[in-house]
mmCIF file with all atom_site columns, C-alpha atoms in Angstrom:
data_model
loop_
_atom_site.group_PDB
_atom_site.id
_atom_site.type_symbol
_atom_site.label_atom_id
_atom_site.label_alt_id
_atom_site.label_comp_id
_atom_site.label_asym_id
_atom_site.label_entity_id
_atom_site.label_seq_id
_atom_site.pdbx_PDB_ins_code
_atom_site.Cartn_x
_atom_site.Cartn_y
_atom_site.Cartn_z
_atom_site.occupancy
_atom_site.B_iso_or_equiv
_atom_site.pdbx_formal_charge
_atom_site.auth_seq_id
_atom_site.auth_comp_id
_atom_site.auth_asym_id
_atom_site.auth_atom_id
_atom_site.pdbx_PDB_model_num
ATOM 1   C CA . MET X 1 1   ? -44.229 -51.076 49.708 1.00 63.00 ? 1   MET X CA 1
ATOM 2   C CA . SER X 1 2   ? -47.537 -49.272 49.566 1.00 71.00 ? 2   SER X CA 1
ATOM 3   C CA . ALA X 1 3   ? -48.593 -47.072 46.675 1.00 69.00 ? 3   ALA X CA 1
ATOM 4   C CA . ARG X 1 4   ? -48.418 -44.078 48.999 1.00 67.00 ? 4   ARG X CA 1
ATOM 5   C CA . THR X 1 5   ? -44.775 -44.852 49.911 1.00 71.00 ? 5   THR X CA 1
ATOM 6   C CA . ASN X 1 6   ? -43.870 -45.295 46.233 1.00 74.00 ? 6   ASN X CA 1
ATOM 7   C CA . LEU X 1 7   ? -45.508 -41.970 45.374 1.00 70.00 ? 7   LEU X CA 1
ATOM 8   C CA . GLY X 1 8   ? -43.553 -40.263 48.158 1.00 70.00 ? 8   GLY X CA 1
ATOM 9   C CA . LEU X 1 9   ? -40.262 -41.723 46.904 1.00 73.00 ? 9   LEU X CA 1
ATOM 10  C CA . MET X 1 10  ? -41.024 -40.693 43.324 1.00 70.00 ? 10  MET X CA 1
ATOM 11  C CA . LEU X 1 11  ? -41.893 -37.138 44.403 1.00 66.00 ? 11  LEU X CA 1
ATOM 12  C CA . ARG X 1 12  ? -38.665 -36.818 46.431 1.00 69.00 ? 12  ARG X CA 1
ATOM 13  C CA . ARG X 1 13  ? -36.612 -38.069 43.466 1.00 72.00 ? 13  ARG X CA 1
ATOM 14  C CA . ALA X 1 14  ? -38.367 -35.648 41.110 1.00 69.00 ? 14  ALA X CA 1
ATOM 15  C CA . TYR X 1 15  ? -37.720 -32.762 43.503 1.00 62.00 ? 15  TYR X CA 1
ATOM 16  C CA . ARG X 1 16  ? -34.040 -33.756 43.804 1.00 67.00 ? 16  ARG X CA 1
ATOM 17  C CA . ILE X 1 17  ? -33.647 -33.941 40.003 1.00 68.00 ? 17  ILE X CA 1
ATOM 18  C CA . ARG X 1 18  ? -35.284 -30.518 39.624 1.00 66.00 ? 18  ARG X CA 1
ATOM 19  C CA . ALA X 1 19  ? -33.030 -29.032 42.344 1.00 68.00 ? 19  ALA X CA 1
ATOM 20  C CA . LEU X 1 20  ? -29.889 -30.449 40.686 1.00 68.00 ? 20  LEU X CA 1
ATOM 21  C CA . ALA X 1 21  ? -30.939 -29.116 37.280 1.00 72.00 ? 21  ALA X CA 1
ATOM 22  C CA . GLY X 1 22  ? -31.526 -25.685 38.815 1.00 77.00 ? 22  GLY X CA 1
ATOM 23  C CA . SER X 1 23  ? -28.118 -25.773 40.468 1.00 84.00 ? 23  SER X CA 1
ATOM 24  C CA . GLU X 1 24  ? -26.375 -26.647 37.191 1.00 85.00 ? 24  GLU X CA 1
ATOM 25  C CA . THR X 1 25  ? -28.155 -23.751 35.461 1.00 86.00 ? 25  THR X CA 1
ATOM 26  C CA . ARG X 1 26  ? -27.148 -21.342 38.250 1.00 86.00 ? 26  ARG X CA 1
ATOM 27  C CA . LYS X 1 27  ? -23.521 -22.538 38.164 1.00 85.00 ? 27  LYS X CA 1
ATOM 28  C CA . ALA X 1 28  ? -23.336 -22.096 34.384 1.00 85.00 ? 28  ALA X CA 1
ATOM 29  C CA . ALA X 1 29  ? -24.723 -18.552 34.648 1.00 86.00 ? 29  ALA X CA 1
ATOM 30  C CA . LEU X 1 30  ? -22.313 -17.697 37.486 1.00 87.00 ? 30  LEU X CA 1
ATOM 31  C CA . ARG X 1 31  ? -19.311 -18.945 35.473 1.00 85.00 ? 31  ARG X CA 1
ATOM 32  C CA . ILE X 1 32  ? -20.322 -16.675 32.593 1.00 86.00 ? 32  ILE X CA 1
ATOM 33  C CA . MET X 1 33  ? -20.881 -13.620 34.815 1.00 87.00 ? 33  MET X CA 1
ATOM 34  C CA . HIS X 1 34  ? -17.746 -14.100 36.955 1.00 89.00 ? 34  HIS X CA 1
ATOM 35  C CA . PRO X 1 35  ? -14.593 -15.234 35.135 1.00 88.00 ? 35  PRO X CA 1
ATOM 36  C CA . GLY X 1 36  ? -12.733 -15.475 38.478 1.00 90.00 ? 36  GLY X CA 1
ATOM 37  C CA . LEU X 1 37  ? -15.154 -18.113 39.786 1.00 93.00 ? 37  LEU X CA 1
ATOM 38  C CA . CYS X 1 38  ? -14.100 -21.757 39.647 1.00 92.00 ? 38  CYS X CA 1
ATOM 39  C CA . ILE X 1 39  ? -16.865 -24.032 40.864 1.00 92.00 ? 39  ILE X CA 1
ATOM 40  C CA . ASP X 1 40  ? -16.629 -27.792 40.395 1.00 91.00 ? 40  ASP X CA 1
ATOM 41  C CA . ARG X 1 41  ? -19.345 -30.148 39.165 1.00 88.00 ? 41  ARG X CA 1
ATOM 42  C CA . ALA X 1 42  ? -19.781 -31.763 42.589 1.00 90.00 ? 42  ALA X CA 1
ATOM 43  C CA . SER X 1 43  ? -20.838 -28.459 44.180 1.00 92.00 ? 43  SER X CA 1
ATOM 44  C CA . PHE X 1 44  ? -24.471 -27.402 44.572 1.00 92.00 ? 44  PHE X CA 1
ATOM 45  C CA . VAL X 1 45  ? -25.731 -23.799 44.447 1.00 93.00 ? 45  VAL X CA 1
ATOM 46  C CA . GLY X 1 46  ? -29.218 -23.230 45.830 1.00 91.00 ? 46  GLY X CA 1
ATOM 47  C CA . PRO X 1 47  ? -31.788 -20.657 44.735 1.00 91.00 ? 47  PRO X CA 1
ATOM 48  C CA . GLY X 1 48  ? -31.405 -17.025 45.766 1.00 92.00 ? 48  GLY X CA 1
ATOM 49  C CA . CYS X 1 49  ? -27.622 -17.174 46.227 1.00 93.00 ? 49  CYS X CA 1
ATOM 50  C CA . THR X 1 50  ? -25.652 -14.020 45.433 1.00 93.00 ? 50  THR X CA 1
ATOM 51  C CA . PHE X 1 51  ? -22.066 -13.985 44.150 1.00 95.00 ? 51  PHE X CA 1
ATOM 52  C CA . ASP X 1 52  ? -20.301 -10.624 43.883 1.00 94.00 ? 52  ASP X CA 1
ATOM 53  C CA . LEU X 1 53  ? -16.722 -10.704 42.582 1.00 95.00 ? 53  LEU X CA 1
ATOM 54  C CA . GLY X 1 54  ? -14.565 -7.638  42.094 1.00 94.00 ? 54  GLY X CA 1
ATOM 55  C CA . PRO X 1 55  ? -12.008 -7.261  39.302 1.00 94.00 ? 55  PRO X CA 1
ATOM 56  C CA . GLY X 1 56  ? -9.228  -9.829  39.577 1.00 94.00 ? 56  GLY X CA 1
ATOM 57  C CA . ALA X 1 57  ? -10.948 -11.726 42.411 1.00 95.00 ? 57  ALA X CA 1
ATOM 58  C CA . THR X 1 58  ? -10.565 -15.493 42.609 1.00 95.00 ? 58  THR X CA 1
ATOM 59  C CA . VAL X 1 59  ? -13.206 -17.726 44.178 1.00 96.00 ? 59  VAL X CA 1
ATOM 60  C CA . VAL X 1 60  ? -12.699 -21.500 44.238 1.00 96.00 ? 60  VAL X CA 1
ATOM 61  C CA . VAL X 1 61  ? -15.587 -23.745 45.324 1.00 95.00 ? 61  VAL X CA 1
ATOM 62  C CA . VAL X 1 62  ? -14.919 -27.486 45.650 1.00 95.00 ? 62  VAL X CA 1
ATOM 63  C CA . ASP X 1 63  ? -17.461 -30.142 46.638 1.00 93.00 ? 63  ASP X CA 1
ATOM 64  C CA . CYS X 1 64  ? -19.594 -27.689 48.601 1.00 94.00 ? 64  CYS X CA 1
ATOM 65  C CA . GLN X 1 65  ? -23.348 -27.562 49.115 1.00 95.00 ? 65  GLN X CA 1
ATOM 66  C CA . ILE X 1 66  ? -24.289 -23.883 49.129 1.00 95.00 ? 66  ILE X CA 1
ATOM 67  C CA . THR X 1 67  ? -27.910 -23.734 50.236 1.00 93.00 ? 67  THR X CA 1
ATOM 68  C CA . ARG X 1 68  ? -30.448 -20.992 49.514 1.00 94.00 ? 68  ARG X CA 1
ATOM 69  C CA . HIS X 1 69  ? -29.930 -17.241 49.935 1.00 96.00 ? 69  HIS X CA 1
ATOM 70  C CA . VAL X 1 70  ? -26.196 -17.420 50.683 1.00 97.00 ? 70  VAL X CA 1
ATOM 71  C CA . THR X 1 71  ? -24.112 -14.308 49.926 1.00 97.00 ? 71  THR X CA 1
ATOM 72  C CA . ILE X 1 72  ? -20.555 -14.844 48.639 1.00 96.00 ? 72  ILE X CA 1
ATOM 73  C CA . GLY X 1 73  ? -18.359 -11.822 47.962 1.00 96.00 ? 73  GLY X CA 1
ATOM 74  C CA . ALA X 1 74  ? -14.758 -11.181 46.976 1.00 96.00 ? 74  ALA X CA 1
ATOM 75  C CA . GLY X 1 75  ? -13.303 -7.698  46.570 1.00 94.00 ? 75  GLY X CA 1
ATOM 76  C CA . ARG X 1 76  ? -10.749 -6.506  44.054 1.00 93.00 ? 76  ARG X CA 1
ATOM 77  C CA . GLU X 1 77  ? -8.006  -9.159  43.698 1.00 95.00 ? 77  GLU X CA 1
ATOM 78  C CA . ALA X 1 78  ? -9.269  -11.023 46.795 1.00 96.00 ? 78  ALA X CA 1
ATOM 79  C CA . GLU X 1 79  ? -8.976  -14.796 47.194 1.00 96.00 ? 79  GLU X CA 1
ATOM 80  C CA . LEU X 1 80  ? -11.728 -16.999 48.584 1.00 97.00 ? 80  LEU X CA 1
ATOM 81  C CA . MET X 1 81  ? -11.212 -20.763 48.923 1.00 97.00 ? 81  MET X CA 1
ATOM 82  C CA . LEU X 1 82  ? -14.374 -22.691 49.820 1.00 96.00 ? 82  LEU X CA 1
ATOM 83  C CA . LEU X 1 83  ? -13.473 -26.335 50.278 1.00 95.00 ? 83  LEU X CA 1
ATOM 84  C CA . CYS X 1 84  ? -16.126 -26.711 52.992 1.00 91.00 ? 84  CYS X CA 1
ATOM 85  C CA . ASP X 1 85  ? -18.928 -29.271 52.829 1.00 93.00 ? 85  ASP X CA 1
ATOM 86  C CA . TYR X 1 86  ? -21.913 -27.082 53.611 1.00 96.00 ? 86  TYR X CA 1
ATOM 87  C CA . ILE X 1 87  ? -22.975 -23.439 53.865 1.00 97.00 ? 87  ILE X CA 1
ATOM 88  C CA . GLY X 1 88  ? -26.375 -22.932 55.483 1.00 97.00 ? 88  GLY X CA 1
ATOM 89  C CA . PRO X 1 89  ? -29.254 -20.657 54.436 1.00 97.00 ? 89  PRO X CA 1
ATOM 90  C CA . GLY X 1 90  ? -28.641 -16.933 54.738 1.00 97.00 ? 90  GLY X CA 1
ATOM 91  C CA . ALA X 1 91  ? -24.912 -17.229 55.510 1.00 98.00 ? 91  ALA X CA 1
ATOM 92  C CA . THR X 1 92  ? -22.551 -14.468 54.341 1.00 98.00 ? 92  THR X CA 1
ATOM 93  C CA . ILE X 1 93  ? -18.886 -14.901 53.399 1.00 98.00 ? 93  ILE X CA 1
ATOM 94  C CA . VAL X 1 94  ? -17.041 -11.809 52.153 1.00 97.00 ? 94  VAL X CA 1
ATOM 95  C CA . ALA X 1 95  ? -13.299 -11.614 51.419 1.00 97.00 ? 95  ALA X CA 1
ATOM 96  C CA . ARG X 1 96  ? -11.558 -8.306  50.792 1.00 95.00 ? 96  ARG X CA 1
ATOM 97  C CA . ARG X 1 97  ? -8.121  -9.982  50.938 1.00 96.00 ? 97  ARG X CA 1
ATOM 98  C CA . ARG X 1 98  ? -8.181  -13.743 51.644 1.00 97.00 ? 98  ARG X CA 1
ATOM 99  C CA . ILE X 1 99  ? -10.427 -16.301 53.298 1.00 98.00 ? 99  ILE X CA 1
ATOM 100 C CA . SER X 1 100 ? -9.665  -20.013 53.269 1.00 97.00 ? 100 SER X CA 1
ATOM 101 C CA . ILE X 1 101 ? -12.130 -22.615 54.575 1.00 98.00 ? 101 ILE X CA 1
ATOM 102 C CA . GLY X 1 102 ? -10.988 -26.243 54.770 1.00 96.00 ? 102 GLY X CA 1
ATOM 103 C CA . SER X 1 103 ? -12.702 -29.449 53.692 1.00 96.00 ? 103 SER X CA 1
ATOM 104 C CA . GLY X 1 104 ? -15.252 -31.081 55.956 1.00 96.00 ? 104 GLY X CA 1
ATOM 105 C CA . THR X 1 105 ? -16.173 -27.732 57.512 1.00 97.00 ? 105 THR X CA 1
ATOM 106 C CA . LYS X 1 106 ? -19.843 -26.915 57.937 1.00 97.00 ? 106 LYS X CA 1
ATOM 107 C CA . ILE X 1 107 ? -21.215 -23.391 58.272 1.00 98.00 ? 107 ILE X CA 1
ATOM 108 C CA . ALA X 1 108 ? -24.727 -23.108 59.706 1.00 97.00 ? 108 ALA X CA 1
ATOM 109 C CA . GLU X 1 109 ? -27.507 -20.692 58.782 1.00 97.00 ? 109 GLU X CA 1
ATOM 110 C CA . GLN X 1 110 ? -27.014 -16.937 59.189 1.00 98.00 ? 110 GLN X CA 1
ATOM 111 C CA . ALA X 1 111 ? -23.277 -17.267 59.974 1.00 98.00 ? 111 ALA X CA 1
ATOM 112 C CA . VAL X 1 112 ? -21.083 -14.339 58.879 1.00 98.00 ? 112 VAL X CA 1
ATOM 113 C CA . ILE X 1 113 ? -17.412 -14.554 57.905 1.00 98.00 ? 113 ILE X CA 1
ATOM 114 C CA . ARG X 1 114 ? -15.655 -11.289 56.907 1.00 97.00 ? 114 ARG X CA 1
ATOM 115 C CA . ASP X 1 115 ? -11.951 -10.499 56.656 1.00 96.00 ? 115 ASP X CA 1
ATOM 116 C CA . ALA X 1 116 ? -12.283 -6.692  56.834 1.00 93.00 ? 116 ALA X CA 1
ATOM 117 C CA . ASN X 1 117 ? -13.446 -4.042  59.280 1.00 89.00 ? 117 ASN X CA 1
ATOM 118 C CA . HIS X 1 118 ? -14.042 -0.334  58.771 1.00 87.00 ? 118 HIS X CA 1
ATOM 119 C CA . ASP X 1 119 ? -10.942 1.804   59.238 1.00 86.00 ? 119 ASP X CA 1
ATOM 120 C CA . HIS X 1 120 ? -11.846 4.047   62.181 1.00 86.00 ? 120 HIS X CA 1
ATOM 121 C CA . SER X 1 121 ? -8.749  6.259   61.759 1.00 88.00 ? 121 SER X CA 1
ATOM 122 C CA . VAL X 1 122 ? -10.685 8.136   59.051 1.00 90.00 ? 122 VAL X CA 1
ATOM 123 C CA . PRO X 1 123 ? -14.357 9.160   58.789 1.00 90.00 ? 123 PRO X CA 1
ATOM 124 C CA . LEU X 1 124 ? -16.580 6.200   57.888 1.00 85.00 ? 124 LEU X CA 1
ATOM 125 C CA . THR X 1 125 ? -17.838 8.161   54.878 1.00 87.00 ? 125 THR X CA 1
ATOM 126 C CA . GLU X 1 126 ? -14.436 7.550   53.227 1.00 86.00 ? 126 GLU X CA 1
ATOM 127 C CA . GLY X 1 127 ? -15.279 3.838   53.040 1.00 82.00 ? 127 GLY X CA 1
ATOM 128 C CA . ARG X 1 128 ? -11.799 2.576   53.932 1.00 86.00 ? 128 ARG X CA 1
ATOM 129 C CA . PHE X 1 129 ? -11.251 -0.860  55.390 1.00 87.00 ? 129 PHE X CA 1
ATOM 130 C CA . VAL X 1 130 ? -8.597  -2.706  57.360 1.00 90.00 ? 130 VAL X CA 1
ATOM 131 C CA . GLU X 1 131 ? -8.162  -6.215  55.951 1.00 92.00 ? 131 GLU X CA 1
ATOM 132 C CA . ASP X 1 132 ? -6.673  -9.253  57.656 1.00 95.00 ? 132 ASP X CA 1
ATOM 133 C CA . PRO X 1 133 ? -6.955  -12.814 56.219 1.00 97.00 ? 133 PRO X CA 1
ATOM 134 C CA . ILE X 1 134 ? -9.081  -15.529 57.822 1.00 98.00 ? 134 ILE X CA 1
ATOM 135 C CA . SER X 1 135 ? -8.150  -19.210 57.901 1.00 98.00 ? 135 SER X CA 1
ATOM 136 C CA . ILE X 1 136 ? -10.647 -21.869 58.978 1.00 98.00 ? 136 ILE X CA 1
ATOM 137 C CA . GLY X 1 137 ? -9.296  -25.405 59.182 1.00 97.00 ? 137 GLY X CA 1
ATOM 138 C CA . GLU X 1 138 ? -10.790 -28.758 58.264 1.00 97.00 ? 138 GLU X CA 1
ATOM 139 C CA . ASP X 1 139 ? -13.812 -30.388 59.912 1.00 97.00 ? 139 ASP X CA 1
ATOM 140 C CA . VAL X 1 140 ? -14.820 -27.198 61.758 1.00 97.00 ? 140 VAL X CA 1
ATOM 141 C CA . TRP X 1 141 ? -18.404 -26.512 62.864 1.00 98.00 ? 141 TRP X CA 1
ATOM 142 C CA . VAL X 1 142 ? -19.498 -22.851 62.723 1.00 98.00 ? 142 VAL X CA 1
ATOM 143 C CA . ALA X 1 143 ? -22.926 -22.796 64.392 1.00 97.00 ? 143 ALA X CA 1
ATOM 144 C CA . ALA X 1 144 ? -25.987 -20.693 63.569 1.00 97.00 ? 144 ALA X CA 1
ATOM 145 C CA . GLY X 1 145 ? -25.505 -16.942 63.601 1.00 97.00 ? 145 GLY X CA 1
ATOM 146 C CA . ALA X 1 146 ? -21.813 -17.080 64.520 1.00 98.00 ? 146 ALA X CA 1
ATOM 147 C CA . CYS X 1 147 ? -19.592 -14.254 63.290 1.00 98.00 ? 147 CYS X CA 1
ATOM 148 C CA . VAL X 1 148 ? -15.905 -14.778 62.407 1.00 98.00 ? 148 VAL X CA 1
ATOM 149 C CA . LEU X 1 149 ? -14.019 -11.487 62.089 1.00 96.00 ? 149 LEU X CA 1
ATOM 150 C CA . ALA X 1 150 ? -10.819 -10.351 60.369 1.00 96.00 ? 150 ALA X CA 1
ATOM 151 C CA . GLY X 1 151 ? -7.472  -11.910 61.237 1.00 95.00 ? 151 GLY X CA 1
ATOM 152 C CA . VAL X 1 152 ? -8.843  -15.035 62.906 1.00 97.00 ? 152 VAL X CA 1
ATOM 153 C CA . ARG X 1 153 ? -7.364  -18.514 62.514 1.00 97.00 ? 153 ARG X CA 1
ATOM 154 C CA . ILE X 1 154 ? -9.556  -21.454 63.528 1.00 97.00 ? 154 ILE X CA 1
ATOM 155 C CA . GLY X 1 155 ? -7.827  -24.815 63.895 1.00 97.00 ? 155 GLY X CA 1
ATOM 156 C CA . ASP X 1 156 ? -9.011  -28.174 62.582 1.00 97.00 ? 156 ASP X CA 1
ATOM 157 C CA . ARG X 1 157 ? -11.986 -29.835 64.333 1.00 97.00 ? 157 ARG X CA 1
ATOM 158 C CA . ALA X 1 158 ? -12.872 -26.692 66.314 1.00 97.00 ? 158 ALA X CA 1
ATOM 159 C CA . THR X 1 159 ? -16.460 -25.775 67.193 1.00 97.00 ? 159 THR X CA 1
ATOM 160 C CA . ILE X 1 160 ? -17.801 -22.228 67.176 1.00 98.00 ? 160 ILE X CA 1
ATOM 161 C CA . GLY X 1 161 ? -20.990 -21.885 69.212 1.00 96.00 ? 161 GLY X CA 1
ATOM 162 C CA . ALA X 1 162 ? -24.240 -20.307 68.053 1.00 97.00 ? 162 ALA X CA 1
ATOM 163 C CA . ARG X 1 163 ? -24.154 -16.485 67.921 1.00 97.00 ? 163 ARG X CA 1
ATOM 164 C CA . ALA X 1 164 ? -20.488 -16.405 68.998 1.00 97.00 ? 164 ALA X CA 1
ATOM 165 C CA . VAL X 1 165 ? -18.388 -13.466 67.782 1.00 98.00 ? 165 VAL X CA 1
ATOM 166 C CA . VAL X 1 166 ? -14.891 -14.756 67.088 1.00 97.00 ? 166 VAL X CA 1
ATOM 167 C CA . THR X 1 167 ? -12.272 -12.001 67.359 1.00 96.00 ? 167 THR X CA 1
ATOM 168 C CA . LYS X 1 168 ? -9.237  -14.122 68.340 1.00 95.00 ? 168 LYS X CA 1
ATOM 169 C CA . ASP X 1 169 ? -7.696  -17.397 67.159 1.00 96.00 ? 169 ASP X CA 1
ATOM 170 C CA . VAL X 1 170 ? -9.305  -20.700 68.181 1.00 96.00 ? 170 VAL X CA 1
ATOM 171 C CA . VAL X 1 171 ? -6.910  -23.638 68.579 1.00 95.00 ? 171 VAL X CA 1
ATOM 172 C CA . GLU X 1 172 ? -7.362  -27.068 67.036 1.00 95.00 ? 172 GLU X CA 1
ATOM 173 C CA . GLY X 1 173 ? -10.187 -29.098 68.583 1.00 95.00 ? 173 GLY X CA 1
ATOM 174 C CA . ALA X 1 174 ? -11.365 -26.271 70.861 1.00 96.00 ? 174 ALA X CA 1
ATOM 175 C CA . THR X 1 175 ? -14.918 -25.054 71.460 1.00 96.00 ? 175 THR X CA 1
ATOM 176 C CA . ALA X 1 176 ? -15.451 -21.276 71.549 1.00 97.00 ? 176 ALA X CA 1
ATOM 177 C CA . VAL X 1 177 ? -18.669 -19.546 72.629 1.00 96.00 ? 177 VAL X CA 1
ATOM 178 C CA . GLY X 1 178 ? -19.947 -16.108 73.598 1.00 95.00 ? 178 GLY X CA 1
ATOM 179 C CA . VAL X 1 179 ? -19.511 -12.462 72.697 1.00 92.00 ? 179 VAL X CA 1
ATOM 180 C CA . PRO X 1 180 ? -16.622 -12.035 72.311 1.00 93.00 ? 180 PRO X CA 1
ATOM 181 C CA . ALA X 1 181 ? -15.963 -15.759 71.878 1.00 91.00 ? 181 ALA X CA 1
ATOM 182 C CA . ARG X 1 182 ? -13.835 -17.459 74.493 1.00 92.00 ? 182 ARG X CA 1
ATOM 183 C CA . THR X 1 183 ? -12.580 -21.028 74.619 1.00 92.00 ? 183 THR X CA 1
ATOM 184 C CA . VAL X 1 184 ? -14.613 -23.201 76.999 1.00 87.00 ? 184 VAL X CA 1
ATOM 185 C CA . ARG X 1 185 ? -13.068 -26.527 76.046 1.00 78.00 ? 185 ARG X CA 1
ATOM 186 C CA . THR X 1 186 ? -9.817  -27.462 74.353 1.00 75.00 ? 186 THR X CA 1
ATOM 187 C CA . GLY X 1 187 ? -9.181  -30.475 72.171 1.00 62.00 ? 187 GLY X CA 1
ATOM 188 C CA . ASP X 1 188 ? -7.194  -32.116 74.991 1.00 58.00 ? 188 ASP X CA 1
ATOM 189 C CA . CYS X 1 189 ? -10.339 -33.261 76.850 1.00 49.00 ? 189 CYS X CA 1
#
């Protein structure tokens, strides 16, 4: 190996060590600030991430790489289970009641997952919401900029296309694209 290759390897290792140390510091600070947050040692939290937990909220993060500038929120007494492998830069996940994301699932950059919508039976200034839990199965791919809305269930091994707006359930193994998202391929193929 050349000296240049060795230097490159050493620099990448040093960067990785620094990133891991930063993640451990961020996780320790988050645990202190949010008693309802349970984040395991295998998880990584990148710089610029925001966690906002209401009173009594529970957020569980297991073996998940949360990249930079991700927003995670949980309202009063809400439950958020993040067993997913990866959450891309700028993604937003906000639970007002309950969101569950299975293991092996990957969420790309700028994706949005929210289990509540404004209650339009009253003026918006009242700030009331209609909540409906979201369940995302295992080994699901949620592509860049996709939006998963309240009350949706996404089955295992499903694919959500880029910029899709998911308003209805997606069955196991299916691919859903568009606005609103529609199934273009089922897992039977």
